[in-house]
mmCIF file with all atom_site columns, C-alpha atoms in Angstrom:
data_model
loop_
_atom_site.group_PDB
_atom_site.id
_atom_site.type_symbol
_atom_site.label_atom_id
_atom_site.label_alt_id
_atom_site.label_comp_id
_atom_site.label_asym_id
_atom_site.label_entity_id
_atom_site.label_seq_id
_atom_site.pdbx_PDB_ins_code
_atom_site.Cartn_x
_atom_site.Cartn_y
_atom_site.Cartn_z
_atom_site.occupancy
_atom_site.B_iso_or_equiv
_atom_site.pdbx_formal_charge
_atom_site.auth_seq_id
_atom_site.auth_comp_id
_atom_site.auth_asym_id
_atom_site.auth_atom_id
_atom_site.pdbx_PDB_model_num
ATOM 1   C CA . UNK A 1 1   ? 108.063 -19.473 -33.371 1.00 0.00 ? 1   UNK A CA 1
ATOM 2   C CA . UNK A 1 2   ? 111.580 -19.793 -32.028 1.00 0.00 ? 2   UNK A CA 1
ATOM 3   C CA . UNK A 1 3   ? 114.400 -21.516 -33.900 1.00 0.00 ? 3   UNK A CA 1
ATOM 4   C CA . UNK A 1 4   ? 114.364 -25.284 -34.133 1.00 0.00 ? 4   UNK A CA 1
ATOM 5   C CA . UNK A 1 5   ? 116.307 -27.133 -31.432 1.00 0.00 ? 5   UNK A CA 1
ATOM 6   C CA . UNK A 1 6   ? 117.671 -29.857 -33.718 1.00 0.00 ? 6   UNK A CA 1
ATOM 7   C CA . UNK A 1 7   ? 121.168 -29.818 -32.191 1.00 0.00 ? 7   UNK A CA 1
ATOM 8   C CA . UNK A 1 8   ? 119.776 -30.420 -28.697 1.00 0.00 ? 8   UNK A CA 1
ATOM 9   C CA . UNK A 1 9   ? 117.419 -33.282 -29.556 1.00 0.00 ? 9   UNK A CA 1
ATOM 10  C CA . UNK A 1 10  ? 120.026 -36.071 -29.276 1.00 0.00 ? 10  UNK A CA 1
ATOM 11  C CA . UNK A 1 11  ? 121.164 -35.145 -25.750 1.00 0.00 ? 11  UNK A CA 1
ATOM 12  C CA . UNK A 1 12  ? 117.500 -34.559 -24.836 1.00 0.00 ? 12  UNK A CA 1
ATOM 13  C CA . UNK A 1 13  ? 116.580 -38.090 -25.970 1.00 0.00 ? 13  UNK A CA 1
ATOM 14  C CA . UNK A 1 14  ? 119.485 -39.527 -23.971 1.00 0.00 ? 14  UNK A CA 1
ATOM 15  C CA . UNK A 1 15  ? 118.578 -37.500 -20.854 1.00 0.00 ? 15  UNK A CA 1
ATOM 16  C CA . UNK A 1 16  ? 121.967 -35.772 -20.936 1.00 0.00 ? 16  UNK A CA 1
ATOM 17  C CA . UNK A 1 17  ? 120.777 -32.156 -20.638 1.00 0.00 ? 17  UNK A CA 1
ATOM 18  C CA . UNK A 1 18  ? 120.605 -30.011 -17.537 1.00 0.00 ? 18  UNK A CA 1
ATOM 19  C CA . UNK A 1 19  ? 117.160 -29.540 -16.012 1.00 0.00 ? 19  UNK A CA 1
ATOM 20  C CA . UNK A 1 20  ? 116.959 -26.000 -17.357 1.00 0.00 ? 20  UNK A CA 1
ATOM 21  C CA . UNK A 1 21  ? 117.871 -27.040 -20.925 1.00 0.00 ? 21  UNK A CA 1
ATOM 22  C CA . UNK A 1 22  ? 115.536 -30.057 -20.796 1.00 0.00 ? 22  UNK A CA 1
ATOM 23  C CA . UNK A 1 23  ? 112.640 -27.803 -19.752 1.00 0.00 ? 23  UNK A CA 1
ATOM 24  C CA . UNK A 1 24  ? 113.481 -25.369 -22.563 1.00 0.00 ? 24  UNK A CA 1
ATOM 25  C CA . UNK A 1 25  ? 113.506 -28.198 -25.126 1.00 0.00 ? 25  UNK A CA 1
ATOM 26  C CA . UNK A 1 26  ? 110.254 -29.669 -23.743 1.00 0.00 ? 26  UNK A CA 1
ATOM 27  C CA . UNK A 1 27  ? 108.569 -26.272 -24.053 1.00 0.00 ? 27  UNK A CA 1
ATOM 28  C CA . UNK A 1 28  ? 109.751 -25.962 -27.654 1.00 0.00 ? 28  UNK A CA 1
ATOM 29  C CA . UNK A 1 29  ? 108.563 -29.489 -28.493 1.00 0.00 ? 29  UNK A CA 1
ATOM 30  C CA . UNK A 1 30  ? 105.099 -28.638 -27.199 1.00 0.00 ? 30  UNK A CA 1
ATOM 31  C CA . UNK A 1 31  ? 104.850 -25.880 -29.818 1.00 0.00 ? 31  UNK A CA 1
ATOM 32  C CA . UNK A 1 32  ? 106.828 -27.317 -32.764 1.00 0.00 ? 32  UNK A CA 1
ATOM 33  C CA . UNK A 1 33  ? 105.483 -30.396 -34.575 1.00 0.00 ? 33  UNK A CA 1
ATOM 34  C CA . UNK A 1 34  ? 108.617 -30.829 -36.739 1.00 0.00 ? 34  UNK A CA 1
ATOM 35  C CA . UNK A 1 35  ? 110.971 -30.960 -33.747 1.00 0.00 ? 35  UNK A CA 1
ATOM 36  C CA . UNK A 1 36  ? 108.472 -33.101 -31.836 1.00 0.00 ? 36  UNK A CA 1
ATOM 37  C CA . UNK A 1 37  ? 108.509 -35.682 -34.661 1.00 0.00 ? 37  UNK A CA 1
ATOM 38  C CA . UNK A 1 38  ? 112.335 -35.668 -34.725 1.00 0.00 ? 38  UNK A CA 1
ATOM 39  C CA . UNK A 1 39  ? 112.410 -36.119 -30.938 1.00 0.00 ? 39  UNK A CA 1
ATOM 40  C CA . UNK A 1 40  ? 109.953 -39.018 -31.182 1.00 0.00 ? 40  UNK A CA 1
ATOM 41  C CA . UNK A 1 41  ? 112.156 -40.738 -33.795 1.00 0.00 ? 41  UNK A CA 1
ATOM 42  C CA . UNK A 1 42  ? 115.243 -40.257 -31.642 1.00 0.00 ? 42  UNK A CA 1
ATOM 43  C CA . UNK A 1 43  ? 113.430 -41.606 -28.583 1.00 0.00 ? 43  UNK A CA 1
ATOM 44  C CA . UNK A 1 44  ? 112.593 -44.771 -30.550 1.00 0.00 ? 44  UNK A CA 1
ATOM 45  C CA . UNK A 1 45  ? 116.259 -45.209 -31.479 1.00 0.00 ? 45  UNK A CA 1
ATOM 46  C CA . UNK A 1 46  ? 117.384 -44.643 -27.886 1.00 0.00 ? 46  UNK A CA 1
ATOM 47  C CA . UNK A 1 47  ? 114.797 -47.157 -26.724 1.00 0.00 ? 47  UNK A CA 1
ATOM 48  C CA . UNK A 1 48  ? 116.248 -49.844 -29.003 1.00 0.00 ? 48  UNK A CA 1
ATOM 49  C CA . UNK A 1 49  ? 119.900 -49.243 -28.047 1.00 0.00 ? 49  UNK A CA 1
ATOM 50  C CA . UNK A 1 50  ? 119.961 -51.704 -25.108 1.00 0.00 ? 50  UNK A CA 1
ATOM 51  C CA . UNK A 1 51  ? 118.704 -54.461 -27.422 1.00 0.00 ? 51  UNK A CA 1
ATOM 52  C CA . UNK A 1 52  ? 121.624 -54.038 -29.843 1.00 0.00 ? 52  UNK A CA 1
ATOM 53  C CA . UNK A 1 53  ? 124.248 -55.477 -27.478 1.00 0.00 ? 53  UNK A CA 1
ATOM 54  C CA . UNK A 1 54  ? 123.833 -58.916 -25.938 1.00 0.00 ? 54  UNK A CA 1
ATOM 55  C CA . UNK A 1 55  ? 123.702 -58.949 -22.131 1.00 0.00 ? 55  UNK A CA 1
ATOM 56  C CA . UNK A 1 56  ? 126.615 -60.622 -20.437 1.00 0.00 ? 56  UNK A CA 1
ATOM 57  C CA . UNK A 1 57  ? 127.111 -61.341 -16.771 1.00 0.00 ? 57  UNK A CA 1
ATOM 58  C CA . UNK A 1 58  ? 130.498 -60.301 -15.339 1.00 0.00 ? 58  UNK A CA 1
ATOM 59  C CA . UNK A 1 59  ? 132.906 -63.033 -14.295 1.00 0.00 ? 59  UNK A CA 1
ATOM 60  C CA . UNK A 1 60  ? 132.754 -64.051 -10.642 1.00 0.00 ? 60  UNK A CA 1
ATOM 61  C CA . UNK A 1 61  ? 136.354 -62.913 -10.069 1.00 0.00 ? 61  UNK A CA 1
ATOM 62  C CA . UNK A 1 62  ? 135.513 -59.384 -11.216 1.00 0.00 ? 62  UNK A CA 1
ATOM 63  C CA . UNK A 1 63  ? 132.366 -59.322 -9.093  1.00 0.00 ? 63  UNK A CA 1
ATOM 64  C CA . UNK A 1 64  ? 134.311 -60.461 -5.995  1.00 0.00 ? 64  UNK A CA 1
ATOM 65  C CA . UNK A 1 65  ? 137.032 -57.835 -6.565  1.00 0.00 ? 65  UNK A CA 1
ATOM 66  C CA . UNK A 1 66  ? 134.482 -55.038 -6.924  1.00 0.00 ? 66  UNK A CA 1
ATOM 67  C CA . UNK A 1 67  ? 132.599 -56.078 -3.806  1.00 0.00 ? 67  UNK A CA 1
ATOM 68  C CA . UNK A 1 68  ? 135.850 -56.456 -1.831  1.00 0.00 ? 68  UNK A CA 1
ATOM 69  C CA . UNK A 1 69  ? 136.953 -52.974 -2.896  1.00 0.00 ? 69  UNK A CA 1
ATOM 70  C CA . UNK A 1 70  ? 133.587 -51.543 -1.895  1.00 0.00 ? 70  UNK A CA 1
ATOM 71  C CA . UNK A 1 71  ? 133.839 -53.148 1.550   1.00 0.00 ? 71  UNK A CA 1
ATOM 72  C CA . UNK A 1 72  ? 137.416 -51.944 1.946   1.00 0.00 ? 72  UNK A CA 1
ATOM 73  C CA . UNK A 1 73  ? 138.843 -55.402 2.613   1.00 0.00 ? 73  UNK A CA 1
ATOM 74  C CA . UNK A 1 74  ? 141.183 -55.527 -0.383  1.00 0.00 ? 74  UNK A CA 1
ATOM 75  C CA . UNK A 1 75  ? 143.992 -58.020 0.295   1.00 0.00 ? 75  UNK A CA 1
ATOM 76  C CA . UNK A 1 76  ? 147.341 -56.430 1.151   1.00 0.00 ? 76  UNK A CA 1
ATOM 77  C CA . UNK A 1 77  ? 149.109 -58.027 -1.816  1.00 0.00 ? 77  UNK A CA 1
ATOM 78  C CA . UNK A 1 78  ? 146.892 -56.107 -4.293  1.00 0.00 ? 78  UNK A CA 1
ATOM 79  C CA . UNK A 1 79  ? 147.411 -52.702 -2.659  1.00 0.00 ? 79  UNK A CA 1
ATOM 80  C CA . UNK A 1 80  ? 150.105 -50.401 -4.093  1.00 0.00 ? 80  UNK A CA 1
ATOM 81  C CA . UNK A 1 81  ? 153.426 -50.864 -2.347  1.00 0.00 ? 81  UNK A CA 1
ATOM 82  C CA . UNK A 1 82  ? 154.726 -48.032 -0.196  1.00 0.00 ? 82  UNK A CA 1
ATOM 83  C CA . UNK A 1 83  ? 157.917 -48.009 -2.287  1.00 0.00 ? 83  UNK A CA 1
ATOM 84  C CA . UNK A 1 84  ? 155.930 -46.682 -5.237  1.00 0.00 ? 84  UNK A CA 1
ATOM 85  C CA . UNK A 1 85  ? 154.613 -43.706 -3.311  1.00 0.00 ? 85  UNK A CA 1
ATOM 86  C CA . UNK A 1 86  ? 156.468 -40.477 -3.969  1.00 0.00 ? 86  UNK A CA 1
ATOM 87  C CA . UNK A 1 87  ? 156.765 -38.046 -1.053  1.00 0.00 ? 87  UNK A CA 1
ATOM 88  C CA . UNK A 1 88  ? 156.215 -34.555 -2.436  1.00 0.00 ? 88  UNK A CA 1
ATOM 89  C CA . UNK A 1 89  ? 157.177 -32.593 0.601   1.00 0.00 ? 89  UNK A CA 1
ATOM 90  C CA . UNK A 1 90  ? 156.716 -28.887 0.191   1.00 0.00 ? 90  UNK A CA 1
ATOM 91  C CA . UNK A 1 91  ? 155.319 -27.803 -3.193  1.00 0.00 ? 91  UNK A CA 1
ATOM 92  C CA . UNK A 1 92  ? 156.052 -24.305 -4.436  1.00 0.00 ? 92  UNK A CA 1
ATOM 93  C CA . UNK A 1 93  ? 153.401 -22.346 -6.302  1.00 0.00 ? 93  UNK A CA 1
ATOM 94  C CA . UNK A 1 94  ? 155.541 -20.766 -9.032  1.00 0.00 ? 94  UNK A CA 1
ATOM 95  C CA . UNK A 1 95  ? 156.348 -24.003 -10.950 1.00 0.00 ? 95  UNK A CA 1
ATOM 96  C CA . UNK A 1 96  ? 152.643 -24.829 -10.987 1.00 0.00 ? 96  UNK A CA 1
ATOM 97  C CA . UNK A 1 97  ? 151.835 -21.304 -12.199 1.00 0.00 ? 97  UNK A CA 1
ATOM 98  C CA . UNK A 1 98  ? 154.442 -21.550 -14.983 1.00 0.00 ? 98  UNK A CA 1
ATOM 99  C CA . UNK A 1 99  ? 153.078 -24.946 -16.058 1.00 0.00 ? 99  UNK A CA 1
ATOM 100 C CA . UNK A 1 100 ? 149.559 -23.501 -16.099 1.00 0.00 ? 100 UNK A CA 1
ATOM 101 C CA . UNK A 1 101 ? 150.653 -20.502 -18.181 1.00 0.00 ? 101 UNK A CA 1
ATOM 102 C CA . UNK A 1 102 ? 152.486 -22.793 -20.601 1.00 0.00 ? 102 UNK A CA 1
ATOM 103 C CA . UNK A 1 103 ? 149.401 -24.962 -21.043 1.00 0.00 ? 103 UNK A CA 1
ATOM 104 C CA . UNK A 1 104 ? 147.244 -21.868 -21.633 1.00 0.00 ? 104 UNK A CA 1
ATOM 105 C CA . UNK A 1 105 ? 149.759 -20.642 -24.244 1.00 0.00 ? 105 UNK A CA 1
ATOM 106 C CA . UNK A 1 106 ? 149.630 -24.000 -26.036 1.00 0.00 ? 106 UNK A CA 1
ATOM 107 C CA . UNK A 1 107 ? 145.825 -23.963 -25.953 1.00 0.00 ? 107 UNK A CA 1
ATOM 108 C CA . UNK A 1 108 ? 145.718 -20.436 -27.410 1.00 0.00 ? 108 UNK A CA 1
ATOM 109 C CA . UNK A 1 109 ? 148.157 -21.469 -30.157 1.00 0.00 ? 109 UNK A CA 1
ATOM 110 C CA . UNK A 1 110 ? 145.939 -24.426 -31.087 1.00 0.00 ? 110 UNK A CA 1
ATOM 111 C CA . UNK A 1 111 ? 142.869 -22.183 -31.151 1.00 0.00 ? 111 UNK A CA 1
ATOM 112 C CA . UNK A 1 112 ? 144.737 -19.664 -33.334 1.00 0.00 ? 112 UNK A CA 1
ATOM 113 C CA . UNK A 1 113 ? 145.799 -22.370 -35.801 1.00 0.00 ? 113 UNK A CA 1
ATOM 114 C CA . UNK A 1 114 ? 142.220 -23.628 -36.031 1.00 0.00 ? 114 UNK A CA 1
ATOM 115 C CA . UNK A 1 115 ? 140.888 -20.091 -36.544 1.00 0.00 ? 115 UNK A CA 1
ATOM 116 C CA . UNK A 1 116 ? 143.474 -19.489 -39.284 1.00 0.00 ? 116 UNK A CA 1
ATOM 117 C CA . UNK A 1 117 ? 142.466 -22.730 -41.008 1.00 0.00 ? 117 UNK A CA 1
ATOM 118 C CA . UNK A 1 118 ? 138.781 -21.805 -40.890 1.00 0.00 ? 118 UNK A CA 1
ATOM 119 C CA . UNK A 1 119 ? 139.559 -18.297 -42.182 1.00 0.00 ? 119 UNK A CA 1
ATOM 120 C CA . UNK A 1 120 ? 141.501 -19.773 -45.116 1.00 0.00 ? 120 UNK A CA 1
ATOM 121 C CA . UNK A 1 121 ? 138.554 -22.057 -45.945 1.00 0.00 ? 121 UNK A CA 1
ATOM 122 C CA . UNK A 1 122 ? 136.097 -19.144 -45.785 1.00 0.00 ? 122 UNK A CA 1
ATOM 123 C CA . UNK A 1 123 ? 138.371 -17.029 -47.993 1.00 0.00 ? 123 UNK A CA 1
ATOM 124 C CA . UNK A 1 124 ? 138.652 -19.826 -50.564 1.00 0.00 ? 124 UNK A CA 1
ATOM 125 C CA . UNK A 1 125 ? 134.866 -20.263 -50.612 1.00 0.00 ? 125 UNK A CA 1
ATOM 126 C CA . UNK A 1 126 ? 134.345 -16.512 -50.945 1.00 0.00 ? 126 UNK A CA 1
ATOM 127 C CA . UNK A 1 127 ? 136.808 -16.396 -53.862 1.00 0.00 ? 127 UNK A CA 1
ATOM 128 C CA . UNK A 1 128 ? 134.997 -19.309 -55.538 1.00 0.00 ? 128 UNK A CA 1
ATOM 129 C CA . UNK A 1 129 ? 131.657 -17.499 -55.295 1.00 0.00 ? 129 UNK A CA 1
ATOM 130 C CA . UNK A 1 130 ? 133.253 -14.250 -56.489 1.00 0.00 ? 130 UNK A CA 1
ATOM 131 C CA . UNK A 1 131 ? 134.516 -16.135 -59.563 1.00 0.00 ? 131 UNK A CA 1
ATOM 132 C CA . UNK A 1 132 ? 131.011 -17.428 -60.244 1.00 0.00 ? 132 UNK A CA 1
ATOM 133 C CA . UNK A 1 133 ? 129.593 -13.923 -59.835 1.00 0.00 ? 133 UNK A CA 1
ATOM 134 C CA . UNK A 1 134 ? 132.200 -12.552 -62.259 1.00 0.00 ? 134 UNK A CA 1
ATOM 135 C CA . UNK A 1 135 ? 131.411 -15.224 -64.848 1.00 0.00 ? 135 UNK A CA 1
ATOM 136 C CA . UNK A 1 136 ? 127.682 -14.479 -64.590 1.00 0.00 ? 136 UNK A CA 1
ATOM 137 C CA . UNK A 1 137 ? 128.277 -10.732 -64.876 1.00 0.00 ? 137 UNK A CA 1
ATOM 138 C CA . UNK A 1 138 ? 129.820 -11.241 -68.339 1.00 0.00 ? 138 UNK A CA 1
ATOM 139 C CA . UNK A 1 139 ? 126.531 -12.645 -69.618 1.00 0.00 ? 139 UNK A CA 1
ATOM 140 C CA . UNK A 1 140 ? 125.684 -16.002 -71.064 1.00 0.00 ? 140 UNK A CA 1
ATOM 141 C CA . UNK A 1 141 ? 122.613 -18.160 -71.583 1.00 0.00 ? 141 UNK A CA 1
ATOM 142 C CA . UNK A 1 142 ? 120.013 -18.698 -68.872 1.00 0.00 ? 142 UNK A CA 1
ATOM 143 C CA . UNK A 1 143 ? 117.127 -21.177 -68.651 1.00 0.00 ? 143 UNK A CA 1
ATOM 144 C CA . UNK A 1 144 ? 114.535 -21.309 -65.907 1.00 0.00 ? 144 UNK A CA 1
ATOM 145 C CA . UNK A 1 145 ? 113.294 -24.755 -64.862 1.00 0.00 ? 145 UNK A CA 1
ATOM 146 C CA . UNK A 1 146 ? 110.079 -25.256 -62.892 1.00 0.00 ? 146 UNK A CA 1
ATOM 147 C CA . UNK A 1 147 ? 109.509 -28.228 -60.609 1.00 0.00 ? 147 UNK A CA 1
ATOM 148 C CA . UNK A 1 148 ? 106.865 -30.855 -61.333 1.00 0.00 ? 148 UNK A CA 1
ATOM 149 C CA . UNK A 1 149 ? 104.875 -33.311 -59.217 1.00 0.00 ? 149 UNK A CA 1
ATOM 150 C CA . UNK A 1 150 ? 106.291 -33.390 -55.658 1.00 0.00 ? 150 UNK A CA 1
ATOM 151 C CA . UNK A 1 151 ? 108.740 -30.608 -56.603 1.00 0.00 ? 151 UNK A CA 1
ATOM 152 C CA . UNK A 1 152 ? 105.918 -28.263 -57.639 1.00 0.00 ? 152 UNK A CA 1
ATOM 153 C CA . UNK A 1 153 ? 106.747 -24.725 -56.525 1.00 0.00 ? 153 UNK A CA 1
ATOM 154 C CA . UNK A 1 154 ? 110.486 -25.360 -56.614 1.00 0.00 ? 154 UNK A CA 1
ATOM 155 C CA . UNK A 1 155 ? 112.682 -24.315 -59.478 1.00 0.00 ? 155 UNK A CA 1
ATOM 156 C CA . UNK A 1 156 ? 116.132 -23.597 -60.700 1.00 0.00 ? 156 UNK A CA 1
ATOM 157 C CA . UNK A 1 157 ? 118.047 -21.551 -63.211 1.00 0.00 ? 157 UNK A CA 1
ATOM 158 C CA . UNK A 1 158 ? 120.592 -23.218 -65.492 1.00 0.00 ? 158 UNK A CA 1
ATOM 159 C CA . UNK A 1 159 ? 123.338 -20.731 -66.289 1.00 0.00 ? 159 UNK A CA 1
ATOM 160 C CA . UNK A 1 160 ? 125.935 -21.234 -69.026 1.00 0.00 ? 160 UNK A CA 1
ATOM 161 C CA . UNK A 1 161 ? 128.366 -18.328 -68.565 1.00 0.00 ? 161 UNK A CA 1
ATOM 162 C CA . UNK A 1 162 ? 130.067 -16.710 -71.518 1.00 0.00 ? 162 UNK A CA 1
ATOM 163 C CA . UNK A 1 163 ? 133.271 -16.253 -69.484 1.00 0.00 ? 163 UNK A CA 1
ATOM 164 C CA . UNK A 1 164 ? 136.176 -18.508 -70.445 1.00 0.00 ? 164 UNK A CA 1
ATOM 165 C CA . UNK A 1 165 ? 136.958 -21.363 -68.065 1.00 0.00 ? 165 UNK A CA 1
ATOM 166 C CA . UNK A 1 166 ? 133.634 -21.353 -66.210 1.00 0.00 ? 166 UNK A CA 1
ATOM 167 C CA . UNK A 1 167 ? 131.295 -24.302 -66.654 1.00 0.00 ? 167 UNK A CA 1
ATOM 168 C CA . UNK A 1 168 ? 127.521 -24.311 -66.463 1.00 0.00 ? 168 UNK A CA 1
ATOM 169 C CA . UNK A 1 169 ? 125.781 -24.512 -63.088 1.00 0.00 ? 169 UNK A CA 1
ATOM 170 C CA . UNK A 1 170 ? 122.264 -24.527 -61.615 1.00 0.00 ? 170 UNK A CA 1
ATOM 171 C CA . UNK A 1 171 ? 120.895 -22.272 -58.876 1.00 0.00 ? 171 UNK A CA 1
ATOM 172 C CA . UNK A 1 172 ? 117.955 -24.013 -57.159 1.00 0.00 ? 172 UNK A CA 1
ATOM 173 C CA . UNK A 1 173 ? 115.279 -22.379 -55.012 1.00 0.00 ? 173 UNK A CA 1
ATOM 174 C CA . UNK A 1 174 ? 112.388 -23.514 -52.806 1.00 0.00 ? 174 UNK A CA 1
ATOM 175 C CA . UNK A 1 175 ? 113.377 -27.186 -52.813 1.00 0.00 ? 175 UNK A CA 1
ATOM 176 C CA . UNK A 1 176 ? 111.243 -29.216 -50.388 1.00 0.00 ? 176 UNK A CA 1
ATOM 177 C CA . UNK A 1 177 ? 112.802 -31.724 -48.035 1.00 0.00 ? 177 UNK A CA 1
ATOM 178 C CA . UNK A 1 178 ? 112.735 -35.032 -49.902 1.00 0.00 ? 178 UNK A CA 1
ATOM 179 C CA . UNK A 1 179 ? 112.293 -37.899 -47.504 1.00 0.00 ? 179 UNK A CA 1
ATOM 180 C CA . UNK A 1 180 ? 113.913 -41.193 -48.430 1.00 0.00 ? 180 UNK A CA 1
ATOM 181 C CA . UNK A 1 181 ? 115.196 -40.050 -51.806 1.00 0.00 ? 181 UNK A CA 1
ATOM 182 C CA . UNK A 1 182 ? 118.669 -39.333 -53.036 1.00 0.00 ? 182 UNK A CA 1
ATOM 183 C CA . UNK A 1 183 ? 119.066 -37.194 -56.119 1.00 0.00 ? 183 UNK A CA 1
#
């Protein structure tokens, strides 16, 4: 089976995907009961969205302005005055090219800052896990815990490291998805 399409289910339910992506998601839903159930739940939510906001008719003035604009018979006093129009004359390409290059440089700088921030976060997380691995490598006390009832088959290991400055922690495995419960 292919990977679940969880990230694409919201736009699929809203009808915001391209035809090609929508067909791909529909094909996956035909074969995947878990994603199909998620898509059904999202479709129910999307179906109730119009009922969450009370309907309100637009004011007559707004309606008349929209219809007048559509017909093209907007009164002269509401049109922009000619004095506000700026004649550009001849536009040279090099100032536009420089502005485009400057905007690309700013965009690349923003991307670089974001990448640096994410790298720092990943490094900090790696160092945290390395510290845990070091504390476990020095020995300590370990207890295995087996799941009961609806957690049957799951388990965890409580580790109290001997290393100074490291507190106890639990490594869980095979935890089922618990619906409607917060632990």
